[in-house]
Coordinates of C-alpha atoms in Angstrom, one line a residue:
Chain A
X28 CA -2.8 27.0 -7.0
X29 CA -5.8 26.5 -4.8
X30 CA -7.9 27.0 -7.8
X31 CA -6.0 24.1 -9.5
X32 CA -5.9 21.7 -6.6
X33 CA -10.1 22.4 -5.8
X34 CA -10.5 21.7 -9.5
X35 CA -8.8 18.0 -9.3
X36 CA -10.7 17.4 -6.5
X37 CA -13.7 18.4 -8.6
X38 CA -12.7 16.2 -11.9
X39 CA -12.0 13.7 -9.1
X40 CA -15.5 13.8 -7.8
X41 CA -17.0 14.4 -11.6
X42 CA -14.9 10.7 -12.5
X43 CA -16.8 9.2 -9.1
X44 CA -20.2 10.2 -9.7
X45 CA -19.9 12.0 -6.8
X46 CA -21.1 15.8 -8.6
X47 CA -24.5 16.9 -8.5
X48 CA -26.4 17.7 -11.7
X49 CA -25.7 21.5 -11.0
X50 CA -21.7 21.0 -10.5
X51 CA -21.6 18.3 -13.1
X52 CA -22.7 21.1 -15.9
X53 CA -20.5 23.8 -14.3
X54 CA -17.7 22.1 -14.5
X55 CA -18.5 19.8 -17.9
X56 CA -18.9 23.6 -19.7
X57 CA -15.3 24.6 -17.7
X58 CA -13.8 21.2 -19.5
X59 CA -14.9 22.5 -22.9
X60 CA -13.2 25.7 -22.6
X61 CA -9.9 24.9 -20.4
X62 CA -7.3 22.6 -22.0
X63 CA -5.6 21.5 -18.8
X64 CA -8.8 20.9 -17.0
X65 CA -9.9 18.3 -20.4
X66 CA -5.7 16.8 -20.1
X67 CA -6.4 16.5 -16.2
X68 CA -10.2 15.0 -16.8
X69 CA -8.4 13.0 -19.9
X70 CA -6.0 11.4 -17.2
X71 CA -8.7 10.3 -14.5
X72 CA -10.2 8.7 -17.5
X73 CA -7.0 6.7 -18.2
X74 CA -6.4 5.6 -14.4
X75 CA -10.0 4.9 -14.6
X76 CA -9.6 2.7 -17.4
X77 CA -7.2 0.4 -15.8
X78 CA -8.9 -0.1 -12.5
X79 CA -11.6 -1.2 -14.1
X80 CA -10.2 -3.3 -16.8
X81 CA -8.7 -5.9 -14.0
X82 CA -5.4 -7.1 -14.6
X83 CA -2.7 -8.3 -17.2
X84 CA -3.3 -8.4 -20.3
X85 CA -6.3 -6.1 -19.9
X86 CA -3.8 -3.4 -18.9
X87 CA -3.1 -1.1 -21.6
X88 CA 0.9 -0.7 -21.9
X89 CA 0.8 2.7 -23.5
X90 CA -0.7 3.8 -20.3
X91 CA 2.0 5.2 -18.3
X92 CA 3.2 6.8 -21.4
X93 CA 0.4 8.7 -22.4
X94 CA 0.0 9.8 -18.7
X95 CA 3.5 10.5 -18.2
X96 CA 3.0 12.8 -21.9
X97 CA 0.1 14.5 -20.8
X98 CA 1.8 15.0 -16.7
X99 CA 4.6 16.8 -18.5
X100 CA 2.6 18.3 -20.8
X101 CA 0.9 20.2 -17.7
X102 CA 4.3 20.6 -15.8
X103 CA 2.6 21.3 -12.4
X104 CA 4.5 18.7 -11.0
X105 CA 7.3 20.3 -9.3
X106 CA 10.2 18.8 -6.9
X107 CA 12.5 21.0 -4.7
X108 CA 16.0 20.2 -6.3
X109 CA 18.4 20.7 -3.5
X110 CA 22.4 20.9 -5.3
X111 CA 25.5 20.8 -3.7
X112 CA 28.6 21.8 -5.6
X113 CA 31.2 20.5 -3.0
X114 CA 34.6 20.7 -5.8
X115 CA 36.4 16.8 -5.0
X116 CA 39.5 17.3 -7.1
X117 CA 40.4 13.6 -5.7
X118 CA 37.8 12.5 -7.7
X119 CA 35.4 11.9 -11.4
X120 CA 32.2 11.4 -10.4
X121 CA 30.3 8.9 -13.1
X122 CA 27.3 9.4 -14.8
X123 CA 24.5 6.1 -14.7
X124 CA 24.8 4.5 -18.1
X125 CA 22.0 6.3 -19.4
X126 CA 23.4 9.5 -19.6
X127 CA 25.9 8.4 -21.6
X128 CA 27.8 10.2 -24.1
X129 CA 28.9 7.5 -26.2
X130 CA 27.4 4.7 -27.4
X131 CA 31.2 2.7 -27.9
X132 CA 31.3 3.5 -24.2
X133 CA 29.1 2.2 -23.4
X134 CA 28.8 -0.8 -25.4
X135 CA 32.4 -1.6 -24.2
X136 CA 31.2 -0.8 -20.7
X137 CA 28.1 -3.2 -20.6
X138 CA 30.4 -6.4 -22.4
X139 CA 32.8 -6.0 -19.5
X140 CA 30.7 -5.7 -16.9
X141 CA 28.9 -8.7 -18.1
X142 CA 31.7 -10.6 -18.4
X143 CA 33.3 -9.7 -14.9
X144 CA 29.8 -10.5 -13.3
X145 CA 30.5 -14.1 -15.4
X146 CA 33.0 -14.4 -12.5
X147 CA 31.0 -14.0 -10.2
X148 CA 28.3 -16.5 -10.9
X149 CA 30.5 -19.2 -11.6
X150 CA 31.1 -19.2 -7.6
X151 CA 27.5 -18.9 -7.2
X152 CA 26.0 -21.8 -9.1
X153 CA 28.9 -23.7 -7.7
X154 CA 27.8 -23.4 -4.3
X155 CA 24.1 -23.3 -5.2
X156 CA 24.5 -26.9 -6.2
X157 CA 25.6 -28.2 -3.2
X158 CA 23.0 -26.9 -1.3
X159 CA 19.6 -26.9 -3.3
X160 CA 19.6 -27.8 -6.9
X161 CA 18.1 -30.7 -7.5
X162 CA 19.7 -33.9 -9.6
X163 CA 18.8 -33.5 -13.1
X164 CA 16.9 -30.0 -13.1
X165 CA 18.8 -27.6 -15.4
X166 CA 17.7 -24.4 -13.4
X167 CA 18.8 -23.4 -10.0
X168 CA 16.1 -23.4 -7.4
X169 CA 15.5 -21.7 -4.4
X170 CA 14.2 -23.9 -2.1
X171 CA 12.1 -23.8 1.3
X172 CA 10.9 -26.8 3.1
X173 CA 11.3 -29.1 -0.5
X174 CA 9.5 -26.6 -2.1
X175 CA 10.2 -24.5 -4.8
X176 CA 9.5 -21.0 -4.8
X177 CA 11.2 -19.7 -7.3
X178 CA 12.9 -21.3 -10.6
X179 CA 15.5 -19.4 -11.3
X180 CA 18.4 -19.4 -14.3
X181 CA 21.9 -21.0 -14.3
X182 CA 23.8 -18.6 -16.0
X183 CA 26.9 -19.6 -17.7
X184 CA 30.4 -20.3 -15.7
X185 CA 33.0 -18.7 -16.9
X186 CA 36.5 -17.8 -16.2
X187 CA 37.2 -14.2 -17.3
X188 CA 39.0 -11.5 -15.0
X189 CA 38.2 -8.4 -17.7
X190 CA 38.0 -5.5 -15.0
X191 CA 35.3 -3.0 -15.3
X192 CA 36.2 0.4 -17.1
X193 CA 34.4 3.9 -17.2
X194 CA 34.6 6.1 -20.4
X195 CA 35.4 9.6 -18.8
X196 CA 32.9 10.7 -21.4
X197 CA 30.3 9.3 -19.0
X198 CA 31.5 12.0 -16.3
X199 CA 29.0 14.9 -15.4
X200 CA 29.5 17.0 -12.3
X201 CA 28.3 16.0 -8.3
X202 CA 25.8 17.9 -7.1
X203 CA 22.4 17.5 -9.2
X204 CA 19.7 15.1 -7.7
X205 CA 19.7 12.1 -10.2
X206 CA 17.4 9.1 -10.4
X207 CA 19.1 6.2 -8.9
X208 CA 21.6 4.6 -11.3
X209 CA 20.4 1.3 -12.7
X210 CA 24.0 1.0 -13.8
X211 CA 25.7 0.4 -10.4
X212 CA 25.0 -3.0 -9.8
X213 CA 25.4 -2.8 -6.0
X214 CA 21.9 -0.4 -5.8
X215 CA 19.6 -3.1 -6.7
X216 CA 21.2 -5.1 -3.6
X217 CA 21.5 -2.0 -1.0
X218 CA 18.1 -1.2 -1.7
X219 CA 17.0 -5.0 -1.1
X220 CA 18.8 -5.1 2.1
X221 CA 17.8 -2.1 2.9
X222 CA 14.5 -2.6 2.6
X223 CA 14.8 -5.8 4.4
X224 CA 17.3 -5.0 7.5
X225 CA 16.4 -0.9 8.1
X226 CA 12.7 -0.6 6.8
X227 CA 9.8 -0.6 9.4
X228 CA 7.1 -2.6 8.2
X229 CA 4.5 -1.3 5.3
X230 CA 5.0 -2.4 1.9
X231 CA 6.3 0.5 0.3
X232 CA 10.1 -0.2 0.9
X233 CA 9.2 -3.2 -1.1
X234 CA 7.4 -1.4 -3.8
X235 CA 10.5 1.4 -4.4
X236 CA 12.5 -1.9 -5.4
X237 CA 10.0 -3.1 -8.0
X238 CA 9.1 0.8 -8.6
X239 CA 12.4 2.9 -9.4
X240 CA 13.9 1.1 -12.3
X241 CA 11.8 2.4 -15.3
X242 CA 13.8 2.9 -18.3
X243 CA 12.0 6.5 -18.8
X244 CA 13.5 7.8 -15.6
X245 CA 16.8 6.3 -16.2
X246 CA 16.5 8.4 -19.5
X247 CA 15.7 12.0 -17.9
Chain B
X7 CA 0.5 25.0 44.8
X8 CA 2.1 26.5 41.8
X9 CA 3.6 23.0 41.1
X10 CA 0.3 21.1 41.8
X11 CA -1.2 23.7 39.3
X12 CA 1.0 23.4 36.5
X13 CA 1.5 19.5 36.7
X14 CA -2.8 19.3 36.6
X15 CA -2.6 21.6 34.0
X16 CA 0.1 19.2 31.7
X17 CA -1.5 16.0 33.0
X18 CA -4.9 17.7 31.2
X19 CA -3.3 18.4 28.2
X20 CA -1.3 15.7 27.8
X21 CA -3.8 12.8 28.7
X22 CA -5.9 13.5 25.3
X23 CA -2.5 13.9 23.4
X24 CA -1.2 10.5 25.2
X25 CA -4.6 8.8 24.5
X26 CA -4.7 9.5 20.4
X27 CA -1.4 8.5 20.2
X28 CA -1.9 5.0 21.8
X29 CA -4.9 4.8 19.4
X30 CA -2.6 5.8 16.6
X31 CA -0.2 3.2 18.2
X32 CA -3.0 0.6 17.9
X33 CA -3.5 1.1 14.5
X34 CA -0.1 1.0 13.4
X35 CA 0.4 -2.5 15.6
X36 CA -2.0 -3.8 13.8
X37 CA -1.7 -2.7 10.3
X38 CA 2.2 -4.5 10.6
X39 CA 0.3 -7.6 11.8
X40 CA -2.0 -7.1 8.7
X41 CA 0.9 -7.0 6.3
X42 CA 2.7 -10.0 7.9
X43 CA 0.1 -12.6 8.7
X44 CA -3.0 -12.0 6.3
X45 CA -3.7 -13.2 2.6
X46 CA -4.3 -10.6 0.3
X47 CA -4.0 -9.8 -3.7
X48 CA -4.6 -6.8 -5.3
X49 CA -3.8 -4.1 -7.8
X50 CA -2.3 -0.6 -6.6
X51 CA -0.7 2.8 -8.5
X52 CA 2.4 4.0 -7.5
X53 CA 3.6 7.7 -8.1
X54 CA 7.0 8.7 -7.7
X55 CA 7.6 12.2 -8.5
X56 CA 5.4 12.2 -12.2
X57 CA 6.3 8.3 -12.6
X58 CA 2.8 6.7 -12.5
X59 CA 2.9 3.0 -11.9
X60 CA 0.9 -0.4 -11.5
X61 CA 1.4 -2.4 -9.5
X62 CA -0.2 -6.2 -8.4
X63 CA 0.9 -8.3 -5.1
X64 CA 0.1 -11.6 -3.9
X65 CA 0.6 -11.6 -0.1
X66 CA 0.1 -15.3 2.0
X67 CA 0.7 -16.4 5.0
X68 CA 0.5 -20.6 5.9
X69 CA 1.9 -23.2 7.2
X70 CA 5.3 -22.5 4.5
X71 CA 5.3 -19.0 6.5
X72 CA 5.2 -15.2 4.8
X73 CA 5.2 -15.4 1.1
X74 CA 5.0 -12.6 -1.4
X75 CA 4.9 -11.2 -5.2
X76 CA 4.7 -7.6 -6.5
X77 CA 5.3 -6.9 -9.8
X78 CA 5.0 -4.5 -11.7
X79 CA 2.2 -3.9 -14.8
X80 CA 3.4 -0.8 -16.3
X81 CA 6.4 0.5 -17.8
X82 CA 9.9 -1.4 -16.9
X83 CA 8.7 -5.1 -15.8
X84 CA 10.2 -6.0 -12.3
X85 CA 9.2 -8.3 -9.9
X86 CA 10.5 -9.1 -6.4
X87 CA 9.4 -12.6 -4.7
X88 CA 9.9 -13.3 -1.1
X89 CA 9.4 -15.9 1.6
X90 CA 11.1 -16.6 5.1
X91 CA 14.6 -16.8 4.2
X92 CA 14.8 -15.0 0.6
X93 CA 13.7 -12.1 -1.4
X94 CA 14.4 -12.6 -5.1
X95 CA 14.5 -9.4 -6.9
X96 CA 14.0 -10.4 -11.2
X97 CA 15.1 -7.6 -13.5
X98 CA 13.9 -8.6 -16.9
X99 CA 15.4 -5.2 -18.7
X100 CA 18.9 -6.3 -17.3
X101 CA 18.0 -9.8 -18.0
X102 CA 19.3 -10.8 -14.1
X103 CA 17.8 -12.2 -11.1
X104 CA 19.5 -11.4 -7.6
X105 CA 18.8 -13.4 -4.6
X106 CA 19.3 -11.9 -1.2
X107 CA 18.8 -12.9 2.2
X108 CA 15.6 -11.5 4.5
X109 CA 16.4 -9.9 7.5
X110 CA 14.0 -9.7 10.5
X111 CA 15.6 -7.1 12.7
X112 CA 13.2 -4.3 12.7
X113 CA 10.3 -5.4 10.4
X114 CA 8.0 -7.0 13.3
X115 CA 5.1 -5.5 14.8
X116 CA 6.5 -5.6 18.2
X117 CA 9.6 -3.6 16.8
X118 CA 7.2 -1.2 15.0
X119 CA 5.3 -0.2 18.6
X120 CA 9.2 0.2 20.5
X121 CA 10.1 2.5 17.3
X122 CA 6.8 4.7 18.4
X123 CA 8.1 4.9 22.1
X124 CA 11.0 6.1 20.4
X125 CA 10.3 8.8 18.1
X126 CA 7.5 10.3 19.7
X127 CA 9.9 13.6 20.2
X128 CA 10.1 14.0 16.4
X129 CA 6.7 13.4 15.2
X130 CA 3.1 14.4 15.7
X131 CA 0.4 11.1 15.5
X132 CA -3.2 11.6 15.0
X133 CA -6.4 10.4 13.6
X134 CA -7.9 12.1 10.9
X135 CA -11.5 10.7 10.2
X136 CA -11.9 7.9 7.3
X137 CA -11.9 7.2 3.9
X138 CA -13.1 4.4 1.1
X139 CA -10.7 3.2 -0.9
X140 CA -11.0 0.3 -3.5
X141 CA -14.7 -0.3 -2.2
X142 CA -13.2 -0.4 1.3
X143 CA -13.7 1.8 4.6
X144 CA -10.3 2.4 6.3
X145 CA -9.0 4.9 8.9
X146 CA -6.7 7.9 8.5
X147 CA -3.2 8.2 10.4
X148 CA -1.7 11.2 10.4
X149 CA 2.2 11.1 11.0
X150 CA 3.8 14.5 11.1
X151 CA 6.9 15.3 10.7
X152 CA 8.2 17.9 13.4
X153 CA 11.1 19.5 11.7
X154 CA 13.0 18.6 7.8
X155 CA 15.5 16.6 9.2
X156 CA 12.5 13.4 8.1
X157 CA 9.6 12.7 6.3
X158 CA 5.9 12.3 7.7
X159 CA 3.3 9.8 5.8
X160 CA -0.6 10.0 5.9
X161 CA -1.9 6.4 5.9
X162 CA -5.5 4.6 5.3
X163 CA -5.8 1.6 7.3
X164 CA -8.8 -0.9 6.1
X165 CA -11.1 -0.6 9.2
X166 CA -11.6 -4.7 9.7
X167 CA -8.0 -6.2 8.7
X168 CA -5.5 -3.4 9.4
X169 CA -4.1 -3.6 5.8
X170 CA -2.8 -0.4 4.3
X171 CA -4.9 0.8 1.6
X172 CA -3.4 4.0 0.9
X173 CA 0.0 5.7 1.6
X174 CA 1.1 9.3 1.0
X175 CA 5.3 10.3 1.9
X176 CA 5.3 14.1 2.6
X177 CA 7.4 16.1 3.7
X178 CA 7.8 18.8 6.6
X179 CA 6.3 21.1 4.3
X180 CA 3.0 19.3 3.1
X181 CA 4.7 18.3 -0.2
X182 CA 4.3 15.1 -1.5
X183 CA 7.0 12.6 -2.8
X184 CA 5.3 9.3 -3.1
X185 CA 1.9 7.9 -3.1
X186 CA 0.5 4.1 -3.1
X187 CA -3.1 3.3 -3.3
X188 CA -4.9 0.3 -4.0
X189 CA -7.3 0.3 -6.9
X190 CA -9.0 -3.1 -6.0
X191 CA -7.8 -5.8 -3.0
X192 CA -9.3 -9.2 -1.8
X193 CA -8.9 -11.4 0.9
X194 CA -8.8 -14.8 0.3
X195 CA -8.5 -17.4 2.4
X196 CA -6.4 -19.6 0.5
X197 CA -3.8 -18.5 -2.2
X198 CA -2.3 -21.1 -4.7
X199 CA 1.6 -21.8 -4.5
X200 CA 1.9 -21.0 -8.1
X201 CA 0.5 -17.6 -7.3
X202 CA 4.3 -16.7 -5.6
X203 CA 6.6 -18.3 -8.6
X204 CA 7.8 -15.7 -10.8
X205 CA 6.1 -15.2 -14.2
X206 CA 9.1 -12.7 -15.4
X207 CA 12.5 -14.9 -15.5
X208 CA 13.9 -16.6 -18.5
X209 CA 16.9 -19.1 -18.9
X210 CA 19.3 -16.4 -20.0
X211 CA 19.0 -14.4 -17.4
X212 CA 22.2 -13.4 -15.0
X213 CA 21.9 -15.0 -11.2
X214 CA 23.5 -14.0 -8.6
X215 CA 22.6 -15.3 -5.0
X216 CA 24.4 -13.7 -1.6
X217 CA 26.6 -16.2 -0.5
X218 CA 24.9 -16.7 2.5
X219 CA 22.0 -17.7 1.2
X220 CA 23.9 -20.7 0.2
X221 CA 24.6 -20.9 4.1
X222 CA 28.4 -19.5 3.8
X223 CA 29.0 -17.8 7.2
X224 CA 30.4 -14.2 7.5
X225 CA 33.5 -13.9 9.7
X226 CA 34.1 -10.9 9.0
X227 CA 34.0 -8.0 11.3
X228 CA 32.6 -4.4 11.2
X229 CA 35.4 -2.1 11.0
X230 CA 35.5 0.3 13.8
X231 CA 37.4 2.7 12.0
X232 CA 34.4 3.8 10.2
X233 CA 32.8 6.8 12.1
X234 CA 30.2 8.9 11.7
X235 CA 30.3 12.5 13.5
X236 CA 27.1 14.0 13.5
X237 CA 23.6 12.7 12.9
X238 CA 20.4 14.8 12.4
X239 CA 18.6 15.4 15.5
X240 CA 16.6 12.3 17.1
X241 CA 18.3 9.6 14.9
X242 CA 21.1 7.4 16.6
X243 CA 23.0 4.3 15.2
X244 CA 20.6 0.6 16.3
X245 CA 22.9 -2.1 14.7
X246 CA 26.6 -2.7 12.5
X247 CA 27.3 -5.9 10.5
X248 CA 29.3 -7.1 8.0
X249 CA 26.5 -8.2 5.2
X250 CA 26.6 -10.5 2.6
X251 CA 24.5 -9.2 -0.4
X252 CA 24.2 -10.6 -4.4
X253 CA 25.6 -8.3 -6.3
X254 CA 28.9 -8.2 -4.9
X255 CA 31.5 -11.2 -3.9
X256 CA 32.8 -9.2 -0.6
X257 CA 30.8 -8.6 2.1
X258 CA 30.1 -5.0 2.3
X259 CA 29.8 -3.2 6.1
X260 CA 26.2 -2.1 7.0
X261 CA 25.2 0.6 9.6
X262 CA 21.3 1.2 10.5
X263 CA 20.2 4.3 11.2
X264 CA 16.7 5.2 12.5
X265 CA 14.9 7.8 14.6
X266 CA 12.0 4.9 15.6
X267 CA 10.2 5.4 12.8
X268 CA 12.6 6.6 9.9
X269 CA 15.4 4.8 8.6
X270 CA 18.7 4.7 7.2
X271 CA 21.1 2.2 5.9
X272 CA 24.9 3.3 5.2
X273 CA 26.7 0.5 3.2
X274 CA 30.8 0.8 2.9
X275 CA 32.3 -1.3 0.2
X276 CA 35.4 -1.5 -1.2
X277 CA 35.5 -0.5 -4.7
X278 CA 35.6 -4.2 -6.8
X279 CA 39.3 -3.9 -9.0
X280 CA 38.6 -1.0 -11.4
X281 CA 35.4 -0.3 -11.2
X282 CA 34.5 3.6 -10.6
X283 CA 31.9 4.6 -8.3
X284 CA 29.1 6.5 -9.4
X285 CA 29.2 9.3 -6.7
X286 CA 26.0 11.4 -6.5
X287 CA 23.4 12.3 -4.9
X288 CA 19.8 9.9 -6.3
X289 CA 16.3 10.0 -5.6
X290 CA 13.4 7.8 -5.7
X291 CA 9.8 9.2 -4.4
X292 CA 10.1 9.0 -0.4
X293 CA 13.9 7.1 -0.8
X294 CA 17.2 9.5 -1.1
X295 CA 20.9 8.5 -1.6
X296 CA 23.9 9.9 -1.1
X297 CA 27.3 8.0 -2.6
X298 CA 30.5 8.9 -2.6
X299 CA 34.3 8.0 -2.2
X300 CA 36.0 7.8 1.0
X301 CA 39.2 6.2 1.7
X302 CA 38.8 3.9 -1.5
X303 CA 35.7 2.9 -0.2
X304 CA 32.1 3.3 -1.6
X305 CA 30.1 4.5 0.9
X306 CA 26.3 5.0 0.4
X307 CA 24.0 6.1 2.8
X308 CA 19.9 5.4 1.6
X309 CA 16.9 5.8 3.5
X310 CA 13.4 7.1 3.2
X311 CA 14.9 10.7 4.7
X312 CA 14.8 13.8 2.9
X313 CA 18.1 14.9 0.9
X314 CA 18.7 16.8 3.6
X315 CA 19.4 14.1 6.4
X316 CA 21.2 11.3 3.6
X317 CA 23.6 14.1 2.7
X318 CA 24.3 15.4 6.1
X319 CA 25.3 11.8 7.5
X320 CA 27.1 11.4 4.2
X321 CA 29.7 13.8 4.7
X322 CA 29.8 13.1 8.4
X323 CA 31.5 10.1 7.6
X324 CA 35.0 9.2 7.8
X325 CA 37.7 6.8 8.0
X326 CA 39.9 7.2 11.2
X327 CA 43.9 6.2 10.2

């Protein structure tokens, strides 16, 4: 392990110009003959690539991919699982929409709950436009000091009372450590509020909300 | 004599101890200024676990007060905009765009530094030399953890400005869970207002705006029947309150949790008509969850606390008949 970590640091240092010509050959001639060192030296070059390439549509979108390929690829990534296996008989436990069994499940599951949260923003934009919309724009605003931060959509009003249902197909057992479920729809609220009411200051409680909804980890 | 021996002998080991960790204090104070009141934009990776991210925020502060967008470059597109009074989270893949009040409690410097005071006990503060990060020099913080119970986080503060460069979560072992690290960062004086409209949303897209963001008052009280037995060592409850939030038309009950430094939120909510909860335990780099069902109530406790602690206050929670 210490051998692995001191040669990061190394292809770390090698990617920074930060070798000299003695180390640079050493560890050029270990890249040649070690496949995990060339994957590891392979993804500096990637991160590499996209600080220097600035932003937008300089960014290559296959990058995470090929990095997350060649991370599992190495699999020396590894995080503690902790389980618990308390039995609640009172109770099925749901599985995030991505672990879904069935896709009619969840097709039926999606339509309702877009339909139920119909409900909901019929109330919204109600009340939105009595307090910032203004006359004749066809998008809700949030508004600050006659400003306009943000345009944001109307969605659609409409009067439906279809209740949310779970296909028990979609049931898996409590106890494994799962990415947080993209298909609760209070989580992306809790972790706002959270983040807003709870956190100390530093941006990072603002960067899990933009950072933890990647369709790839709602897959695994 | 024996006292006047021993007390020297504490005041001389605890003067240097007492003197980095005011330094350490200093730093912090003014790295949460940093983040509040300066202009900045830059590009930073995330990790989470193997989950490898881009990122790019726009940070101002002027006469309209704090303003802010991060989104993100790679993989899932999200953005979250903010200014005094909102933070709009846009969520492209679910095609919805949630609007949520901003909360001030414990986010300002000065409630930073009375956290410190606070959780001295449970962590160890130091200095650890400096580094260079996206062409800029900034000092290391050490925060360490002294027992599982929380997590500790190594941080590199720019040396002029006080804005965090570089963040590592780790835990009581050394391991870590989350890193952030700018890749390049300016500081201009001026930032255009376009710069903090969202560049994600579309017209089909799903809103939904907490209520009291439309200014519809809560009346609602915290339930006192809700009690929680046992918290981890160091940690104690700082505020209760009924919340509005955007993804749900009932207020839900909110208890903070925090040991000065670290936090936790618990959030009890009435299950809406049929819906099932998704009971679990869920992780996210330096940010655990624990959900589950009590009393026909949804109660989830998140915070950026090992496993360990969400679980424990999870299942010290109950519902008093």
């Amino acid at each position: 392990m210490t051998t692995q970590v001191t040669t990061k640091e190394r292809l770390s240092a090698l990617f920074d110009d930060e070798l000299t010509e003695f180390e640079n050959r050493r560890l050029t001639s270990e890249l040649l003959t070690n496949a995990e060192h060339k994957m590891q030296w392979l993804r500096y070059q990637m991160i590499g690539d996209v600080m220097r390439g600035g932003l937008g549509s300089q960014v290559d979108t296959g990058f995470t991919d090929r990095v997350m390929q060649t991370i599992h690829a190495e699999e020396t990534y590894s995080t503690p699982v902790e389980k618990i296996n308390k039995p609640r008989p009172w109770v099925k436990p749901v599985a995030g929409l991505a672990m879904a069994a069935s896709v009619a499940a969840v097709s039926i599951f999606a339509l309702q709950f877009m339909t139920q949260s119909g409900t909901n923003t019929a109330v919204n934009v109600a009340n939105t436009s009595e307090v910032s919309t203004p006359a004749g724009i066809q998008q809700v605003a949030v508004q600050k000091q006659g400003e306009v931060l943000a345009e944001l959509p109307k969605a659609p009003a409409t009067d439906n009372s279809l209740v949310r249902q779970v296909n028990t197909a979609d049931i898996q057992p409590l106890g494994e450590i799962q990415n947080i479920p993209l298909s609760d729809p209070r989580m992306d609220s809790y972790l706002a509020t959270h983040a807003e009411y709870a956190s100390r200051p530093g941006m990072l409680s603002r960067v899990r909300i933009v950072g933890y909804g990647s369709p790839d980890k709602e897959e695994r | 004599m024996l006292g006047r021996l021993l007390c020297a002998g504490l005041m001389f080991v605890s003067l240097p101890l007492a003197a980095a960790q005011d330094e350490v204090k200093e730093w912090l104070d003014k790295m949460a200024a940093a983040e509040q009141y300066l202009n900045y934009e830059g590009t930073f990776i995330y990790t989470n676990g193997p989950q490898v991210e881009t990122m790019q925020i726009v940070h101002g502060f002027d006469k309209h007060g704090e303003r802010e967008r991060m989104s993100s470059l790679t993989g899932d597109v999200r953005e979250i905009i903010r200014d005094d009074q909102h933070l709009v989270s846009v969520l492209p893949v679910r095609k919805k765009v949630l609007i949520e009040s901003r909360g001030k409690q414990l986010s300002s410097p000065a409630k930073l530094l009375e956290g410190l005071e606070q959780s001295g006990a449970y962590y160890e503060y130091s200095l650890k030399g400096t580094e260079r990060i996206a062409g800029h020099n900034c000092q290391i913080l050490s925060i360490y953890p002294k027992d599982n119970f929380r997590y500790g986080y190594r941080l590199c503060i720019e040396m002029e400005t006080g804005i965090l460069l570089k963040s590592l979560t780790q835990d009581h072992a050394g391991q870590t869970h989350e890193q952030m690290m700018f890749t390049s960062i300016s500081m201009p004086e001026f930032i255009e207002t376009d710069q903090f409209h969202s560049v994600m949303h579309k017209d089909d897209f799903e809103l939904k705006q907490s209520p009291d963001t439309l200014g519809v008052k809560i009346s609602a009280k915290p339930d006192r029947r809700w009690v929680i037995d046992e918290l981890p060592p160091g940690f104690r409850i700082t505020e209760e309150a009924m919340r509005y939030i955007a993804s749900s038309k009932k207020p839900v009950q909110h208890i903070i949790i925090d040991d000065g430094l670290a936090s936790l939120s618990v959030f009890i909510a009435p299950p809406q008509k049929e819906e099932q909860v998704v009971e679990g335990i869920f992780r996210s780099g330096g940010l655990n969850a624990n959900t589950r069902l009590i009393a026909d109530h949804a109660v989830t406790v998140i915070g950026e606390v090992p496993v360990k602690t969400v679980r424990l206050i999870a299942e010290s929670i109950r519902y008093e008949q």
